[in-house]
Amino acid sequence: MPTLQLQNATKVYRLGWRRKLEAVSDINLTIQQGEFVFVVGSSGSGKSTLLGLLGGRITTQRGSAHFDNVNMKYCTPIARSKIRQSIGMVCQQDALLRRLIIRDSLAAATKIGLGRFSSEERIDEKVVKALGVVGLSGAENKYPVELSASERRRAELARAMINSPSILILDELTTNLDEDTGWDLMQVLMEINRRGTTVVMSTQSSSFVNILRRRVITLSDGRIVGDVKRGRYGELKGNFPQL
Ligand code: ADP
Ligand code: MG
């Protein structure tokens, strides 16, 4: 079962000529299959960058990111396809294509990597199932603009889940949703996690974190300053030299 691991992972963004910004620095982190992990920290602390590194969407400048002991920076195209299928990801920004109906956005995701030989019937089955799980049955033929912001986030979650990935990485999935919808989505995620899928999600919601009491990783200025099992929001504990 795949483990995600960052070793001394550092990401530097170039801000034009000669200016650089180290968004995350020297991160060491292991996430085992089946864990549920919250990533918290103030805006700009590096949460999105950390999730991008874990999901193989952003590459490290120094250090490394591993999926199941495979270095994601140097793997073969076949391994990369497998990894992309195994990690479902929802980015912080809305990423549904405006020109596509929801069915086609989700269908396109089934063609990533190794799933490209599925029949259209099989794809439709998967789409219907994924939309059902997130409470969006019947939205297949709608365009993103016809959905509410919360429905679009749910459609993105359905897209991330469509290949039954072993890992879900969700960047502020529930931010800007009303509390009831947020809790509905959390219930869906807890159930998926109960069946063995790893869930790593950044959030600004202290109530989800404090009620659900899962592993909580806290970032400050691109460094991990807390990593607590069954933690609370803002709880800083663990063996971190900078504390
Ligand atoms: P968070 O998700 O916690 O708000 P981010 O990972 O988005 O943090 O950002 C960490 C730091 O990196 C911030 O200072 C942000 O401005 C900067 N940053 C993020 N993405 C980029 C980018 N594509 N180019 C330049 N700087 C970036
Ligand atoms: Mg972010």
Coordinates of N, CA and C and ligand atoms in Angstrom, one line a residue:
M1 N 0.8 -1.2 0.0 CA 0.0 0.0 0.0 C 0.9 1.2 0.0
P2 N 0.5 2.2 -0.8 CA 1.4 3.4 -1.0 C 1.6 4.3 0.2
T3 N 2.8 4.6 0.5 CA 3.2 5.6 1.5 C 3.7 6.8 0.8
L4 N 3.3 8.0 1.4 CA 3.8 9.2 0.8 C 5.0 9.7 1.7
Q5 N 6.0 10.1 1.1 CA 7.1 10.6 2.0 C 7.9 11.8 1.4
L6 N 8.1 12.8 2.2 CA 8.9 13.9 1.8 C 10.2 13.8 2.7
Q7 N 11.3 14.0 2.0 CA 12.6 14.0 2.7 C 13.3 15.3 2.4
N8 N 13.5 16.1 3.4 CA 14.2 17.4 3.3 C 13.6 18.2 2.1
A9 N 12.3 18.1 1.9 CA 11.7 18.7 0.7 C 11.7 20.2 0.8
T10 N 12.2 20.9 -0.2 CA 12.2 22.3 -0.3 C 11.7 22.8 -1.6
K11 N 10.8 23.8 -1.6 CA 10.3 24.3 -2.9 C 10.6 25.8 -2.9
V12 N 11.3 26.2 -4.0 CA 11.6 27.7 -4.1 C 10.8 28.2 -5.3
Y13 N 10.1 29.3 -5.2 CA 9.5 29.9 -6.3 C 10.4 31.1 -6.8
R14 N 10.5 31.2 -8.0 CA 11.3 32.4 -8.6 C 10.3 33.5 -8.8
L15 N 10.6 34.7 -8.2 CA 9.8 35.8 -8.4 C 10.5 36.8 -9.3
G16 N 10.6 36.5 -10.5 CA 11.3 37.4 -11.4 C 12.8 37.3 -11.3
W17 N 13.5 38.3 -11.8 CA 14.9 38.4 -11.9 C 15.5 38.4 -10.5
R18 N 16.3 37.3 -10.1 CA 17.0 37.2 -8.9 C 16.2 37.1 -7.6
R19 N 14.9 37.3 -7.6 CA 14.2 37.2 -6.4 C 13.6 35.8 -6.3
K20 N 13.8 35.2 -5.1 CA 13.3 33.8 -4.9 C 12.5 33.8 -3.6
L21 N 11.6 32.8 -3.5 CA 10.9 32.7 -2.2 C 10.8 31.2 -1.9
E22 N 11.3 30.9 -0.7 CA 11.3 29.5 -0.3 C 9.9 29.2 0.4
A23 N 9.1 28.6 -0.3 CA 7.7 28.4 0.1 C 7.6 27.3 1.2
V24 N 8.3 26.2 1.0 CA 8.4 25.2 2.1 C 9.9 24.8 2.2
S25 N 10.3 24.5 3.4 CA 11.7 24.3 3.6 C 12.0 23.0 4.4
D26 N 12.8 22.2 3.9 CA 13.3 21.0 4.7 C 12.2 20.2 5.4
I27 N 11.2 19.9 4.6 CA 10.1 19.1 5.2 C 10.4 17.6 5.2
N28 N 10.3 17.0 6.4 CA 10.4 15.6 6.5 C 9.1 15.1 7.0
L29 N 8.5 14.2 6.2 CA 7.1 13.8 6.6 C 6.8 12.4 6.0
T30 N 6.2 11.6 6.7 CA 5.7 10.3 6.2 C 4.2 10.1 6.4
I31 N 3.5 9.8 5.4 CA 2.0 9.6 5.6 C 1.8 8.1 5.2
Q32 N 1.3 7.4 6.1 CA 1.0 5.9 5.8 C -0.3 5.8 5.1
Q33 N -0.5 4.7 4.4 CA -1.8 4.4 3.8 C -2.9 4.3 4.8
G34 N -4.0 4.9 4.6 CA -5.1 4.9 5.5 C -5.2 6.0 6.5
E35 N -4.2 6.8 6.6 CA -4.2 7.9 7.5 C -5.2 9.0 7.0
F36 N -5.7 9.8 8.0 CA -6.5 11.0 7.7 C -5.7 12.1 8.3
V37 N -5.3 13.1 7.5 CA -4.3 14.1 7.9 C -4.9 15.5 7.6
F38 N -5.0 16.3 8.6 CA -5.3 17.8 8.3 C -4.0 18.5 8.2
V39 N -3.9 19.4 7.3 CA -2.8 20.3 7.2 C -3.3 21.8 7.4
V40 N -2.8 22.4 8.5 CA -3.3 23.7 8.8 C -2.2 24.7 8.9
G41 N -2.5 26.0 9.0 CA -1.5 27.0 9.1 C -2.1 28.3 8.4
S42 N -1.5 29.4 8.7 CA -2.1 30.7 8.2 C -1.9 30.7 6.7
S43 N -2.6 31.7 6.1 CA -2.5 31.9 4.7 C -1.0 32.2 4.3
G44 N -0.5 31.5 3.3 CA 0.9 31.8 2.9 C 1.9 30.9 3.7
S45 N 1.4 30.1 4.6 CA 2.4 29.2 5.4 C 2.9 28.1 4.6
G46 N 2.4 27.8 3.4 CA 2.9 26.7 2.6 C 2.0 25.5 2.4
K47 N 0.8 25.6 2.8 CA -0.1 24.4 2.8 C -0.3 23.9 1.3
S48 N -0.6 24.8 0.4 CA -0.8 24.3 -1.0 C 0.4 23.8 -1.6
T49 N 1.5 24.4 -1.3 CA 2.8 23.9 -1.8 C 3.1 22.5 -1.3
L50 N 2.9 22.3 0.0 CA 3.1 21.0 0.6 C 2.2 19.9 0.0
L51 N 1.0 20.3 -0.2 CA 0.1 19.3 -0.8 C 0.5 19.0 -2.3
G52 N 0.9 20.0 -3.0 CA 1.4 19.8 -4.4 C 2.6 18.9 -4.4
L53 N 3.5 19.1 -3.5 CA 4.7 18.2 -3.4 C 4.3 16.7 -3.1
L54 N 3.3 16.6 -2.1 CA 2.9 15.2 -1.8 C 2.2 14.6 -3.0
G55 N 1.5 15.3 -3.7 CA 0.7 14.8 -4.9 C 1.5 14.7 -6.1
G56 N 2.8 15.1 -6.1 CA 3.6 15.0 -7.3 C 3.3 16.0 -8.3
R57 N 2.5 17.1 -8.0 CA 2.2 18.1 -8.9 C 3.2 19.2 -8.9
I58 N 4.0 19.3 -7.9 CA 5.0 20.3 -7.8 C 6.3 19.5 -7.5
T59 N 7.4 19.9 -8.1 CA 8.7 19.2 -7.8 C 9.6 20.0 -6.9
T60 N 10.3 19.2 -6.2 CA 11.2 19.8 -5.2 C 12.5 20.4 -5.8
Q61 N 13.0 21.5 -5.2 CA 14.4 21.9 -5.7 C 15.4 21.1 -4.9
R62 N 15.2 21.0 -3.7 CA 16.1 20.1 -2.9 C 15.3 19.1 -2.2
G63 N 15.9 18.0 -1.8 CA 15.2 16.9 -1.1 C 14.4 16.2 -2.2
S64 N 13.4 15.3 -1.6 CA 12.7 14.5 -2.6 C 11.3 14.2 -2.0
A65 N 10.4 13.7 -3.0 CA 9.1 13.3 -2.7 C 8.9 11.9 -3.2
H66 N 8.5 11.0 -2.4 CA 8.3 9.6 -2.8 C 6.9 9.1 -2.7
F67 N 6.5 8.4 -3.7 CA 5.2 7.6 -3.6 C 5.6 6.2 -3.6
D68 N 5.3 5.5 -2.5 CA 5.6 4.1 -2.5 C 7.1 3.8 -2.8
N69 N 7.9 4.6 -2.2 CA 9.4 4.5 -2.4 C 9.9 4.9 -3.8
V70 N 9.0 5.4 -4.7 CA 9.4 5.8 -6.0 C 9.6 7.4 -5.9
N71 N 10.8 7.8 -6.3 CA 11.0 9.2 -6.3 C 10.2 9.9 -7.5
M72 N 9.3 10.8 -7.1 CA 8.3 11.3 -8.1 C 9.0 12.2 -9.2
K73 N 10.2 12.7 -8.8 CA 10.9 13.6 -9.8 C 11.5 12.8 -10.9
Y74 N 12.0 11.6 -10.6 CA 12.8 10.9 -11.6 C 12.2 9.6 -12.0
C75 N 10.8 9.5 -11.9 CA 10.3 8.2 -12.2 C 10.0 8.1 -13.7
T76 N 9.7 6.8 -14.2 CA 9.4 6.6 -15.6 C 8.0 7.1 -15.9
P77 N 7.7 7.3 -17.2 CA 6.4 7.8 -17.6 C 5.3 6.8 -17.1
I78 N 5.6 5.5 -17.2 CA 4.6 4.5 -16.7 C 4.3 4.7 -15.2
A79 N 5.4 4.8 -14.5 CA 5.2 5.0 -13.0 C 4.5 6.3 -12.7
R80 N 4.8 7.3 -13.5 CA 4.1 8.6 -13.3 C 2.6 8.5 -13.6
S81 N 2.2 7.7 -14.6 CA 0.8 7.5 -14.9 C 0.1 6.8 -13.7
K82 N 0.8 5.8 -13.2 CA 0.2 5.0 -12.1 C 0.0 5.9 -10.9
I83 N 1.0 6.8 -10.7 CA 0.9 7.7 -9.5 C -0.2 8.6 -9.7
R84 N -0.4 9.2 -10.9 CA -1.5 10.1 -11.1 C -2.8 9.5 -11.0
Q85 N -2.9 8.2 -11.3 CA -4.2 7.5 -11.1 C -4.4 7.2 -9.6
S86 N -3.3 7.0 -8.9 CA -3.4 6.6 -7.5 C -3.7 7.7 -6.5
I87 N -3.4 9.0 -7.0 CA -3.6 10.1 -6.2 C -4.6 11.0 -6.8
G88 N -5.8 11.1 -6.1 CA -6.8 12.1 -6.6 C -6.6 13.4 -5.9
M89 N -6.7 14.5 -6.7 CA -6.3 15.7 -6.1 C -7.4 16.8 -6.4
V90 N -7.7 17.6 -5.4 CA -8.5 18.8 -5.7 C -7.7 20.0 -5.3
C91 N -7.5 20.9 -6.2 CA -6.6 22.1 -6.0 C -7.5 23.2 -5.3
Q92 N -6.8 24.2 -4.7 CA -7.5 25.2 -4.0 C -8.4 26.0 -5.0
Q93 N -7.9 26.3 -6.2 CA -8.7 27.1 -7.1 C -9.6 26.1 -7.9
D94 N -10.8 26.7 -8.2 CA -11.7 26.0 -9.1 C -11.0 25.5 -10.3
A95 N -11.1 24.2 -10.7 CA -10.4 23.8 -11.8 C -11.2 23.0 -12.8
L96 N -12.5 23.2 -12.8 CA -13.4 22.5 -13.8 C -13.3 23.3 -15.1
L97 N -13.3 22.6 -16.2 CA -13.2 23.4 -17.5 C -14.6 23.9 -17.8
R98 N -14.7 25.2 -18.1 CA -16.0 25.9 -18.2 C -16.7 25.4 -19.5
R99 N -16.0 24.9 -20.5 CA -16.6 24.5 -21.7 C -17.2 23.1 -21.7
L100 N -16.9 22.3 -20.6 CA -17.3 20.9 -20.6 C -18.4 20.7 -19.6
I101 N -19.4 19.9 -20.0 CA -20.4 19.4 -19.0 C -19.7 18.5 -18.0
I102 N -20.3 18.4 -16.8 CA -19.6 17.7 -15.7 C -19.3 16.3 -16.1
R103 N -20.2 15.7 -16.9 CA -19.9 14.3 -17.3 C -18.6 14.2 -18.0
D104 N -18.3 15.2 -18.9 CA -17.1 15.1 -19.7 C -15.9 15.5 -18.9
S105 N -16.0 16.4 -18.0 CA -14.9 16.7 -17.1 C -14.4 15.4 -16.3
L106 N -15.4 14.7 -15.8 CA -15.1 13.5 -15.0 C -14.6 12.4 -16.0
A107 N -15.2 12.3 -17.1 CA -14.8 11.2 -18.1 C -13.3 11.5 -18.5
A108 N -13.0 12.7 -18.7 CA -11.6 13.0 -19.1 C -10.6 12.5 -18.0
A109 N -11.0 12.6 -16.7 CA -10.1 12.2 -15.7 C -10.0 10.7 -15.7
T110 N -10.9 9.9 -16.2 CA -10.8 8.5 -16.3 C -9.7 8.1 -17.3
K111 N -9.4 9.0 -18.2 CA -8.5 8.7 -19.3 C -7.0 9.0 -18.9
I112 N -6.8 9.5 -17.7 CA -5.5 9.8 -17.2 C -4.8 8.4 -17.1
G113 N -3.6 8.3 -17.5 CA -2.8 7.2 -17.2 C -3.4 5.9 -17.8
L114 N -3.6 4.9 -16.9 CA -3.8 3.6 -17.4 C -5.3 3.3 -17.7
G115 N -6.2 4.2 -17.5 CA -7.6 3.9 -17.6 C -8.2 4.2 -19.0
R116 N -7.3 4.4 -20.0 CA -7.8 5.0 -21.2 C -8.6 4.0 -22.1
F117 N -8.6 2.7 -21.7 CA -9.3 1.8 -22.6 C -10.7 1.4 -22.1
S118 N -11.2 2.1 -21.1 CA -12.5 1.9 -20.6 C -13.6 2.2 -21.7
S119 N -14.6 1.4 -21.7 CA -15.7 1.7 -22.7 C -16.5 2.9 -22.2
E120 N -17.2 3.5 -23.1 CA -18.0 4.7 -22.7 C -19.1 4.3 -21.6
E121 N -19.6 3.1 -21.8 CA -20.6 2.7 -20.8 C -20.0 2.6 -19.4
R122 N -18.8 2.0 -19.4 CA -18.1 1.8 -18.1 C -17.8 3.2 -17.5
I123 N -17.4 4.1 -18.4 CA -17.1 5.5 -17.9 C -18.4 6.2 -17.3
D124 N -19.5 6.0 -18.0 CA -20.7 6.6 -17.6 C -21.1 6.0 -16.2
E125 N -20.9 4.7 -16.1 CA -21.2 4.1 -14.8 C -20.4 4.8 -13.7
K126 N -19.1 4.9 -13.9 CA -18.2 5.5 -12.9 C -18.6 7.0 -12.6
V127 N -19.0 7.7 -13.7 CA -19.4 9.1 -13.4 C -20.6 9.2 -12.5
V128 N -21.6 8.3 -12.9 CA -22.9 8.3 -12.1 C -22.6 7.9 -10.6
K129 N -21.7 7.0 -10.5 CA -21.4 6.5 -9.1 C -20.7 7.6 -8.3
A130 N -19.7 8.3 -8.9 CA -18.9 9.3 -8.2 C -19.8 10.5 -7.9
L131 N -20.7 10.9 -8.8 CA -21.5 12.0 -8.5 C -22.5 11.6 -7.4
G132 N -23.0 10.4 -7.4 CA -23.9 9.9 -6.3 C -23.2 10.0 -5.0
V133 N -22.0 9.6 -4.9 CA -21.2 9.6 -3.6 C -21.2 11.1 -3.0
V134 N -21.0 12.1 -3.9 CA -20.9 13.4 -3.3 C -22.2 14.2 -3.3
G135 N -23.3 13.5 -3.6 CA -24.6 14.1 -3.5 C -24.9 15.0 -4.7
L136 N -24.4 14.6 -5.9 CA -24.7 15.4 -7.0 C -25.3 14.6 -8.2
S137 N -26.1 13.6 -7.8 CA -26.8 12.8 -8.8 C -27.6 13.7 -9.8
G138 N -27.5 13.5 -11.0 CA -28.3 14.3 -12.0 C -27.6 15.5 -12.5
A139 N -26.3 15.7 -12.1 CA -25.6 16.9 -12.6 C -24.8 16.6 -13.8
E140 N -24.9 15.4 -14.3 CA -24.0 15.0 -15.4 C -24.0 16.0 -16.6
N141 N -25.2 16.5 -17.0 CA -25.2 17.3 -18.2 C -25.2 18.8 -18.0
K142 N -24.8 19.2 -16.8 CA -24.7 20.6 -16.5 C -23.3 21.1 -16.7
Y143 N -23.3 22.4 -17.1 CA -22.0 23.1 -17.1 C -21.7 23.7 -15.8
P144 N -20.4 23.8 -15.5 CA -20.0 24.4 -14.2 C -20.7 25.6 -13.8
V145 N -21.0 26.5 -14.7 CA -21.6 27.8 -14.4 C -23.1 27.6 -13.9
E146 N -23.6 26.4 -14.2 CA -25.0 26.1 -13.8 C -25.0 25.6 -12.4
L147 N -23.9 25.3 -11.8 CA -23.8 24.8 -10.4 C -23.4 25.9 -9.4
S148 N -23.8 25.7 -8.2 CA -23.4 26.6 -7.1 C -21.9 26.4 -6.8
A149 N -21.3 27.3 -6.1 CA -19.8 27.1 -5.8 C -19.7 25.8 -5.0
S150 N -20.6 25.5 -4.1 CA -20.4 24.3 -3.3 C -20.6 23.0 -4.2
E151 N -21.5 23.1 -5.1 CA -21.7 22.0 -6.0 C -20.5 21.8 -6.9
R152 N -19.9 22.9 -7.3 CA -18.7 22.7 -8.1 C -17.5 22.0 -7.4
R153 N -17.4 22.4 -6.1 CA -16.4 21.8 -5.3 C -16.7 20.3 -5.1
R154 N -18.0 19.9 -5.0 CA -18.3 18.5 -4.9 C -18.0 17.8 -6.2
A155 N -18.3 18.5 -7.3 CA -18.0 17.9 -8.6 C -16.5 17.6 -8.7
E156 N -15.7 18.6 -8.2 CA -14.2 18.4 -8.2 C -13.8 17.2 -7.4
L157 N -14.5 17.0 -6.3 CA -14.2 15.9 -5.4 C -14.6 14.6 -6.2
A158 N -15.7 14.6 -6.8 CA -16.1 13.4 -7.6 C -15.1 13.1 -8.7
R159 N -14.6 14.1 -9.3 CA -13.5 13.9 -10.4 C -12.3 13.3 -9.7
A160 N -11.9 13.8 -8.6 CA -10.7 13.3 -7.9 C -10.9 11.8 -7.5
M161 N -12.1 11.4 -7.3 CA -12.3 10.1 -6.8 C -12.6 9.1 -7.9
I162 N -12.7 9.6 -9.1 CA -13.3 8.7 -10.2 C -12.5 7.5 -10.5
N163 N -11.2 7.5 -10.3 CA -10.4 6.4 -10.5 C -10.1 5.5 -9.3
S164 N -11.0 5.7 -8.3 CA -10.8 5.0 -7.0 C -9.4 5.1 -6.5
P165 N -8.9 6.3 -6.3 CA -7.5 6.4 -5.9 C -7.2 5.9 -4.5
S166 N -6.0 5.5 -4.2 CA -5.7 5.1 -2.9 C -5.4 6.3 -2.0
I167 N -5.2 7.5 -2.6 CA -4.9 8.7 -1.8 C -5.7 9.8 -2.4
L168 N -6.3 10.6 -1.4 CA -7.0 11.8 -1.9 C -6.3 13.0 -1.2
I169 N -5.9 14.0 -2.0 CA -5.3 15.2 -1.5 C -6.2 16.4 -1.8
L170 N -6.6 17.1 -0.8 CA -7.7 18.1 -1.0 C -7.3 19.4 -0.4
D171 N -7.2 20.4 -1.3 CA -6.7 21.7 -0.8 C -7.9 22.6 -0.6
E172 N -8.2 22.8 0.7 CA -9.3 23.7 1.1 C -10.6 23.4 0.4
L173 N -10.9 22.1 0.4 CA -12.1 21.7 -0.3 C -13.3 22.3 0.3
T174 N -13.4 22.5 1.6 CA -14.6 23.0 2.2 C -14.6 24.5 2.5
T175 N -13.5 25.2 2.2 CA -13.5 26.6 2.4 C -14.6 27.3 1.6
N176 N -15.3 28.3 2.2 CA -16.3 29.0 1.5 C -17.6 28.2 1.3
L177 N -17.7 27.0 1.9 CA -19.0 26.3 1.8 C -19.7 26.6 3.1
D178 N -21.0 26.5 3.1 CA -21.7 26.7 4.3 C -21.5 25.5 5.2
E179 N -21.7 25.6 6.5 CA -21.3 24.6 7.5 C -21.9 23.3 7.2
D180 N -23.2 23.3 6.9 CA -23.9 22.0 6.7 C -23.3 21.2 5.5
T181 N -23.1 22.0 4.4 CA -22.5 21.3 3.2 C -21.1 20.8 3.6
G182 N -20.3 21.6 4.3 CA -19.0 21.2 4.7 C -19.0 19.9 5.5
W183 N -19.9 19.8 6.5 CA -20.0 18.6 7.3 C -20.5 17.4 6.4
D184 N -21.4 17.7 5.5 CA -21.8 16.6 4.6 C -20.6 16.0 3.9
L185 N -19.7 16.9 3.3 CA -18.5 16.5 2.6 C -17.6 15.7 3.6
M186 N -17.5 16.2 4.8 CA -16.6 15.6 5.8 C -17.1 14.2 6.0
Q187 N -18.4 14.0 6.1 CA -18.9 12.6 6.3 C -18.5 11.7 5.2
V188 N -18.6 12.2 4.0 CA -18.2 11.4 2.8 C -16.8 11.1 2.9
L189 N -15.9 12.0 3.3 CA -14.5 11.8 3.4 C -14.2 10.8 4.5
M190 N -14.9 10.9 5.6 CA -14.6 10.0 6.7 C -14.9 8.5 6.3
E191 N -16.0 8.4 5.5 CA -16.5 7.1 5.1 C -15.4 6.5 4.1
I192 N -15.0 7.3 3.2 CA -14.0 6.9 2.2 C -12.7 6.5 2.9
N193 N -12.3 7.3 3.9 CA -11.1 7.0 4.7 C -11.3 5.7 5.5
R194 N -12.5 5.5 6.0 CA -12.8 4.2 6.8 C -12.6 3.0 5.9
R195 N -12.8 3.2 4.6 CA -12.6 2.0 3.7 C -11.1 1.9 3.3
G196 N -10.3 2.7 3.8 CA -8.8 2.5 3.5 C -8.1 3.6 2.7
T197 N -8.9 4.6 2.2 CA -8.2 5.6 1.4 C -7.6 6.6 2.3
T198 N -6.3 7.0 1.9 CA -5.6 8.0 2.7 C -6.3 9.4 2.3
V199 N -6.5 10.2 3.3 CA -7.0 11.6 3.0 C -6.1 12.6 3.6
V200 N -5.6 13.5 2.8 CA -4.8 14.6 3.3 C -5.5 15.9 2.9
M201 N -5.9 16.7 3.8 CA -6.6 17.9 3.5 C -6.2 19.1 4.2
S202 N -6.0 20.2 3.5 CA -5.7 21.5 4.2 C -7.1 22.1 4.5
T203 N -7.1 22.8 5.6 CA -8.4 23.4 6.0 C -8.1 24.6 6.9
Q204 N -9.1 25.5 6.9 CA -9.0 26.6 7.8 C -10.1 26.5 8.9
S205 N -10.8 25.3 8.9 CA -11.9 25.1 9.8 C -11.4 24.4 11.1
S206 N -11.4 25.2 12.2 CA -10.9 24.6 13.5 C -12.0 23.6 13.9
S207 N -13.3 23.9 13.5 CA -14.3 22.9 14.1 C -14.1 21.5 13.5
F208 N -13.9 21.4 12.2 CA -13.7 20.0 11.7 C -12.5 19.4 12.4
V209 N -11.4 20.1 12.5 CA -10.2 19.6 13.1 C -10.4 19.2 14.6
N210 N -11.1 20.0 15.3 CA -11.3 19.8 16.8 C -12.3 18.7 17.1
I211 N -13.3 18.6 16.2 CA -14.3 17.6 16.5 C -13.8 16.2 16.0
L212 N -13.1 16.2 14.8 CA -12.8 14.9 14.3 C -11.5 14.3 14.9
R213 N -10.6 15.1 15.4 CA -9.4 14.7 16.1 C -8.6 13.6 15.3
R214 N -8.1 14.1 14.2 CA -7.2 13.2 13.4 C -5.7 13.8 13.5
R215 N -4.8 13.3 12.7 CA -3.5 13.8 12.7 C -3.5 15.2 12.2
V216 N -2.8 16.1 12.9 CA -2.8 17.5 12.5 C -1.4 18.0 12.3
I217 N -1.1 18.4 11.1 CA 0.2 19.0 10.7 C 0.0 20.5 10.6
T218 N 0.8 21.2 11.4 CA 0.7 22.7 11.4 C 2.0 23.3 10.7
L219 N 1.7 24.1 9.8 CA 2.8 24.8 9.1 C 2.9 26.3 9.5
S220 N 4.2 26.7 9.6 CA 4.4 28.2 9.8 C 5.6 28.6 9.0
D221 N 5.4 29.5 8.1 CA 6.5 30.0 7.3 C 7.3 28.9 6.6
G222 N 6.5 27.9 6.0 CA 7.1 26.9 5.2 C 7.7 25.8 6.0
R223 N 7.6 25.8 7.3 CA 8.1 24.7 8.1 C 7.0 24.0 9.0
I224 N 7.3 22.7 9.2 CA 6.3 22.0 10.1 C 6.6 22.4 11.6
V225 N 5.6 23.0 12.2 CA 5.8 23.3 13.6 C 5.0 22.5 14.6
G226 N 4.2 21.6 14.0 CA 3.4 20.7 14.8 C 3.0 19.5 14.0
D227 N 3.0 18.4 14.6 CA 2.5 17.1 14.0 C 2.0 16.2 15.1
V228 N 0.7 16.3 15.2 CA 0.1 15.7 16.4 C -0.9 14.6 16.0
K229 N -0.8 13.4 16.6 CA -1.9 12.4 16.3 C -3.1 12.8 17.1
R230 N -4.3 12.6 16.6 CA -5.5 13.0 17.3 C -5.4 14.4 17.8
G231 N -4.9 15.3 17.0 CA -4.6 16.7 17.4 C -5.7 17.6 17.4
R232 N -5.5 18.8 17.9 CA -6.4 19.9 17.8 C -5.8 21.0 17.0
Y233 N -6.7 21.9 16.5 CA -6.3 23.0 15.7 C -5.3 23.9 16.4
G234 N -4.1 24.1 15.8 CA -3.2 25.0 16.4 C -2.3 24.3 17.5
E235 N -2.5 23.0 17.7 CA -1.7 22.3 18.7 C -0.3 22.1 18.2
L236 N 0.7 22.5 18.9 CA 2.1 22.4 18.4 C 2.8 21.4 19.4
K237 N 3.1 20.3 18.8 CA 3.7 19.2 19.6 C 4.5 18.4 18.7
G238 N 5.5 17.7 19.2 CA 6.3 16.9 18.3 C 7.8 17.4 18.5
N239 N 8.6 16.7 17.8 CA 10.0 17.0 18.1 C 10.6 17.9 17.0
F240 N 10.3 19.2 17.1 CA 10.7 20.1 16.1 C 11.7 21.1 16.6
P241 N 12.9 21.2 16.1 CA 14.0 22.0 16.7 C 13.6 23.5 16.7
Q242 N 12.8 23.9 15.8 CA 12.5 25.3 15.7 C 11.5 25.8 16.8
L243 N 10.9 24.9 17.6 CA 10.0 25.3 18.6 C 10.7 25.8 19.9
Ligands
ADP1 P1 -0.9 28.5 1.7 O1 -1.6 27.5 0.9 O2 -0.7 28.1 3.1 O3 -1.6 29.8 1.6 P2 1.1 28.5 -0.4 O4 1.8 27.2 -0.5 O5 0.0 28.9 -1.4 O6 0.5 28.7 1.1 O7 2.2 29.7 -0.5 C1 3.4 29.7 0.3 C2 4.2 30.9 -0.2 O8 4.6 30.7 -1.5 C3 3.4 32.2 -0.1 O9 4.3 33.2 0.3 C4 3.0 32.4 -1.6 O10 2.9 33.7 -1.9 C5 4.1 31.7 -2.4 N1 3.7 31.1 -3.6 C6 2.8 30.1 -3.8 N2 2.6 29.8 -5.1 C7 3.5 30.6 -5.7 C8 3.8 30.7 -7.1 N3 3.2 29.9 -8.1 N4 4.7 31.7 -7.5 C9 5.3 32.4 -6.6 N5 5.1 32.4 -5.2 C10 4.2 31.5 -4.8
MG2 MG -3.3 27.4 -0.1

